[in-house]
Coordinates of C-alpha atoms in Angstrom, one line a residue:
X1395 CA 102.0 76.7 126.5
X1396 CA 102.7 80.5 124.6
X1397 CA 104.8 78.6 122.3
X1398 CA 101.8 76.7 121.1
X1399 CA 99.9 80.4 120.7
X1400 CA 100.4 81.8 116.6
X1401 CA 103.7 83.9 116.1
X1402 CA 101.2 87.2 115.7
X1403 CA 99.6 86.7 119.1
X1404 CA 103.0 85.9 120.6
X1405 CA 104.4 89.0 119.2
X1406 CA 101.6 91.2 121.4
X1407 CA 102.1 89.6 124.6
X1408 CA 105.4 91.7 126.2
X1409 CA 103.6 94.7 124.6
X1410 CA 100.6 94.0 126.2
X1411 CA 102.2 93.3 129.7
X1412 CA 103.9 96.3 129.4
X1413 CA 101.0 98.3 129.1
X1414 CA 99.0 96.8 131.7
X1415 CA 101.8 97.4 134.2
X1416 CA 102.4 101.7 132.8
X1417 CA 98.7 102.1 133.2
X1418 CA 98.2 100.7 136.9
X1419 CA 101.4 102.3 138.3
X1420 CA 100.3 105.0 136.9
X1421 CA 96.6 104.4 138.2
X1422 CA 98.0 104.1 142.0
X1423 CA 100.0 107.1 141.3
X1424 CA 103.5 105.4 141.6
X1425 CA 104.5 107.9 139.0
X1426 CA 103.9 111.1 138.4
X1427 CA 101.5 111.8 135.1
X1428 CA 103.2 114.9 133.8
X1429 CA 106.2 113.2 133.3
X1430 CA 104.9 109.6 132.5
X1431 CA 101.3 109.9 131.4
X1432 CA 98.9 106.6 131.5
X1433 CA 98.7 104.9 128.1
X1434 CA 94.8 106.0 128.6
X1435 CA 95.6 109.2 128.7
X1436 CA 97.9 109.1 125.7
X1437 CA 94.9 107.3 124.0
X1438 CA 92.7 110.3 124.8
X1439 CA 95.0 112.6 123.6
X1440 CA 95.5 110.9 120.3
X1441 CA 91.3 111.0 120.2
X1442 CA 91.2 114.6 120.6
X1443 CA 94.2 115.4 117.9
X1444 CA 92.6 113.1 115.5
X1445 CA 88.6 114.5 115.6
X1446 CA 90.7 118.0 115.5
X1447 CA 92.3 116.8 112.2
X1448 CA 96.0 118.3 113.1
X1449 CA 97.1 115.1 113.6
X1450 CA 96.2 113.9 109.7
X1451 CA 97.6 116.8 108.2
X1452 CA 101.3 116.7 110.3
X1453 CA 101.4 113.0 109.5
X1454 CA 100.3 113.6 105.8
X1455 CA 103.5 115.9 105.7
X1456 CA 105.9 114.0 107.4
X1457 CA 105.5 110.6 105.3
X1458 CA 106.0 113.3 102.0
X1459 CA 108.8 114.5 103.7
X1460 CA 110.1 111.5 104.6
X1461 CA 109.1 109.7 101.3
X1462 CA 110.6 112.4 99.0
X1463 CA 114.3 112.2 100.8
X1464 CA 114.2 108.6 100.8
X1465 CA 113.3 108.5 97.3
X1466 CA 116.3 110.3 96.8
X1467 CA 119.0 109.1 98.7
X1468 CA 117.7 105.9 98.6
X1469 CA 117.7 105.6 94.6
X1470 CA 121.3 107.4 94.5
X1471 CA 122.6 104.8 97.0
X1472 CA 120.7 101.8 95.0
X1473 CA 122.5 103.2 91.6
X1474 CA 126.1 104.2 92.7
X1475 CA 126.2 100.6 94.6
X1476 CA 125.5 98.2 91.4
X1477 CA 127.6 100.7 89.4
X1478 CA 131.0 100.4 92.1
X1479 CA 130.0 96.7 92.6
X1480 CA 130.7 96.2 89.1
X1481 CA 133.0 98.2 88.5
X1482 CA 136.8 97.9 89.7
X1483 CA 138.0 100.8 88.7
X1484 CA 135.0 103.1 89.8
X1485 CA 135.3 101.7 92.9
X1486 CA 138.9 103.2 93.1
X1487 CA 137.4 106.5 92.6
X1488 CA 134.4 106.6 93.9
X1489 CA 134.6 104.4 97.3
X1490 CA 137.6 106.3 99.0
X1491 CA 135.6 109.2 99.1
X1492 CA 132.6 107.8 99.8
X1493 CA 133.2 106.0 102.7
X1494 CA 134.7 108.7 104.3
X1495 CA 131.9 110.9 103.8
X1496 CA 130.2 108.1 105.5
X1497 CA 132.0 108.0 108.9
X1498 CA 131.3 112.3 109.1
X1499 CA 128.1 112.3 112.2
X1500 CA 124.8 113.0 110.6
X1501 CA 124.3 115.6 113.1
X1502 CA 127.4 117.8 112.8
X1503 CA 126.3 118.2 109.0
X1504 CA 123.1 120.3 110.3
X1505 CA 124.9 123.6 111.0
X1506 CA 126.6 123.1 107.3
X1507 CA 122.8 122.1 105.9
X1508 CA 121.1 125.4 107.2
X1509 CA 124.1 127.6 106.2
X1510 CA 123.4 126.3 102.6
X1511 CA 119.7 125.9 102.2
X1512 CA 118.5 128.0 105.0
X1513 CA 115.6 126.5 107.4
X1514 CA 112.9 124.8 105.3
X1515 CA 111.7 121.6 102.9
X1516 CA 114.6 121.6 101.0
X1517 CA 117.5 121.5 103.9
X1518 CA 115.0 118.8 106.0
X1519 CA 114.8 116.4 102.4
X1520 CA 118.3 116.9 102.0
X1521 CA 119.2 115.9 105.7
X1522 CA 116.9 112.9 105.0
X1523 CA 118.3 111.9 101.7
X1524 CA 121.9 112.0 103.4
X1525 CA 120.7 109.5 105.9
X1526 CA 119.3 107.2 103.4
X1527 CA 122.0 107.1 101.5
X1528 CA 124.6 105.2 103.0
X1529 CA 123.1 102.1 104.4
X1530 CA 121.7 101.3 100.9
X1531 CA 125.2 102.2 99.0
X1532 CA 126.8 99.6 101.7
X1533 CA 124.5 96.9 101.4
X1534 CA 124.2 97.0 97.4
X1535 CA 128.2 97.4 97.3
X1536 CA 128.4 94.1 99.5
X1537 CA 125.8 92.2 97.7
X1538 CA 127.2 92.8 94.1
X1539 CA 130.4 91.4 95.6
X1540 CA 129.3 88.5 97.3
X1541 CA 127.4 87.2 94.1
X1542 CA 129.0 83.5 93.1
X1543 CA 132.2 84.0 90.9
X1544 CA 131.3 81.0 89.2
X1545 CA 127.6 82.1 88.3
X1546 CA 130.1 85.2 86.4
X1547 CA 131.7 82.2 84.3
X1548 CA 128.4 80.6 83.4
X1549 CA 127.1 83.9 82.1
X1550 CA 130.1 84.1 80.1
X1551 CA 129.5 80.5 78.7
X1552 CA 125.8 81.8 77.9
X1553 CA 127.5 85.1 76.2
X1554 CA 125.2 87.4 78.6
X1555 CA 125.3 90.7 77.6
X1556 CA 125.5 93.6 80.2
X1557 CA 121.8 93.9 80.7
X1558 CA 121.6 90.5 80.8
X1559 CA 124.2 90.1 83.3
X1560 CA 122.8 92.8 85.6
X1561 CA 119.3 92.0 85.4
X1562 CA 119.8 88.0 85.3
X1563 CA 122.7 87.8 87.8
X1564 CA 123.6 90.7 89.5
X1565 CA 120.7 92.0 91.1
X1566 CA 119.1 88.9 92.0
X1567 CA 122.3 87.9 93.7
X1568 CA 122.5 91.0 95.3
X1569 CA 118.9 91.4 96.1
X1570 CA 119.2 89.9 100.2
X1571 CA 121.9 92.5 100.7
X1572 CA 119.8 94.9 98.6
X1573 CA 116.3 94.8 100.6
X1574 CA 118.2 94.8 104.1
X1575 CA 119.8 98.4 102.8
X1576 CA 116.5 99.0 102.3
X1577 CA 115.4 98.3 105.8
X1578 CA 118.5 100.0 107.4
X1579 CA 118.1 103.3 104.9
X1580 CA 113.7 103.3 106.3
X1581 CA 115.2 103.6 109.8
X1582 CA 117.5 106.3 109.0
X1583 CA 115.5 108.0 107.0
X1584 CA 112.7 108.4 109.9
X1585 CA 115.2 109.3 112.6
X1586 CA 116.1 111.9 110.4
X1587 CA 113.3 113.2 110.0
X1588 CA 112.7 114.1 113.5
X1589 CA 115.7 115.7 113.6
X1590 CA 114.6 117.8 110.7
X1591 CA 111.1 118.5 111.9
X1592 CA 112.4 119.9 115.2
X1593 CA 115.1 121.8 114.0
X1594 CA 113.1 124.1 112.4
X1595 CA 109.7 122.9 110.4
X1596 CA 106.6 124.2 111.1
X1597 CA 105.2 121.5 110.3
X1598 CA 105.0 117.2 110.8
X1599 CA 105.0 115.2 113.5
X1600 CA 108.3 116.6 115.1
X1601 CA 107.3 119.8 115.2
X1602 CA 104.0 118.6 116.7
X1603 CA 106.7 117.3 119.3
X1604 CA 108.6 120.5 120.0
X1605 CA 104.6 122.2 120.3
X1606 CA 104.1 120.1 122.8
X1607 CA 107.3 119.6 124.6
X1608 CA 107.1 123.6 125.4
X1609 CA 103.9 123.6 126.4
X1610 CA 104.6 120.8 128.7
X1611 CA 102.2 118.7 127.0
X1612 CA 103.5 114.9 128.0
X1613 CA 101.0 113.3 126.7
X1614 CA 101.0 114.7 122.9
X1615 CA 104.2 114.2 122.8
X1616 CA 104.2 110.3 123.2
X1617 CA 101.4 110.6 120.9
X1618 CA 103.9 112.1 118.2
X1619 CA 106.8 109.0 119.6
X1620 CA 104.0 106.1 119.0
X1621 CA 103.0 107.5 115.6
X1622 CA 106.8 107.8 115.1
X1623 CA 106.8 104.0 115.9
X1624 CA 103.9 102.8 114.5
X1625 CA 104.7 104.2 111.1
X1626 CA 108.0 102.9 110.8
X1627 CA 107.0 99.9 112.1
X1628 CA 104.9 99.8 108.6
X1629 CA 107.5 100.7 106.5
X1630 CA 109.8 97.9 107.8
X1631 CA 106.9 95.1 107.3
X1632 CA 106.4 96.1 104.1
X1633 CA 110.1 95.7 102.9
X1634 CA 109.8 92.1 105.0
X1635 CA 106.5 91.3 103.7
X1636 CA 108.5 91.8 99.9
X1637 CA 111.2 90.1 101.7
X1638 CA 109.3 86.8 102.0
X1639 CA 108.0 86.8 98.3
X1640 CA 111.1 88.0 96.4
X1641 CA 113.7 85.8 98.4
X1642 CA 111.3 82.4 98.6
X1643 CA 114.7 80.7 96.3
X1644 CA 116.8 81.3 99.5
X1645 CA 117.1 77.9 101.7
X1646 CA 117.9 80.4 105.0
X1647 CA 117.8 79.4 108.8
X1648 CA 114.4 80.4 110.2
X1649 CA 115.4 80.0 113.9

């Protein structure tokens, strides 16, 4: 019977359950509101922070925030991946040192952040661009590499010259690999950015969070989660959404 329902109304029905069962254990009091409020009462919260118009200026700086550092990890990773991909002997350079840069913890970097660019913008897009990095370097590495050797001789054949072959060859090859980096590096870079935001900003949606987490305000702060979730939620359907038109050559398993 639900498999016969559309895969968008399928996709609401756990969701919805869920809900329905938080909001009458909650109703009956089976758990106590200040530390699990209703999903009414987050819903009237996130009324009364948007007619105050907080809410639309924290979010406003967040996706900035979040946009500008994975603008530029993101392109840095996109770049130094076709350029090792291609390259055999940058690869012996660069991807040593790279990789292990790679397997340092995110977090224990933070200490090292503030010391350099003290508690502001610049250490929170850094932080954020560090995180975005990787995942798309990985990916665009992998997908270089895993283009057909034989689609390299036919190029030859064709006398492609290096624009050619990148443009023509390379990066459509590489483009599955390329788009899930993309994907990967969106997550990061939003779970990043609540780390920066409540390390120290005095702004965004984390530091909405930390506001609200020490003025014991439960509700606001699931408000600040679901935007968190909502928003990234977005971002990844929008990279799938370009998923479905730029990859409509692939013959893949749909499930």
């Amino acid at each position: 019977m639900l498999s016969k329902l559309p895969d968008s109304v399928q996709a609401w029905i756990l969701p919805i359950v869920v809900l329905l069962l938080w909001q009458v254990t909650g109703a009956l009091g089976l758990i106590s509101s200040a530390l699990l409020p209703t999903p009414w009462d987050i819903g009237v919260q996130f009324i009364q922070q948007l007619q105050s118009g907080k809410l639309l200026i924290h979010l406003e700086i967040s996706i900035v925030r979040a946009a500008i550092g994975f603008g530029l990890g993101g392109s840095l990773g996109l770049i130094l991946g076709l350029v090792v991909g291609v390259s055999k002997q940058t690869e012996q350079y660069l991807d040593p040192t790279l990789q292990m840069l790679r397997t340092v913890p995110l977090l224990s970097l933070i200490p090292l952040i503030i010391l350099w660019f003290g508690i502001g913008q610049l250490s929170q897009v850094i932080l954020i661009a560090f995180g975005a990095f990787f995942p798309l370097y990985v990916n665009t590495f992998n997908g270089v590499r895993s283009v057909d050797r034989k689609l390299y001789e036919v190029t030859k054949v064709l006398q492609y010259s290096r624009l050619q072959l990148l443009f023509r060859l390379i990066v459509p090859g590489a483009l599955p690999n390329i788009l899930l980096g993309i994907r990967l590096s969106l997550g990061i870079a939003w779970l990043c950015l609540v780390v920066a935001e409540l390390m120290g900003a005095s702004s965004g949606i984390g530091y909405m969070i930390s506001q609200a987490r020490e003025y014991s305000q439960t509700a606001a702060v699931f408000v600040g989660i679901v935007i968190f979730a909502v928003v990234g939620k977005l971002s990844d359907s929008i990279v799938r959404l370009l998923e479905s038109r730029l990859l409509r050559w692939r013959d893949a398993y749909k499930g």
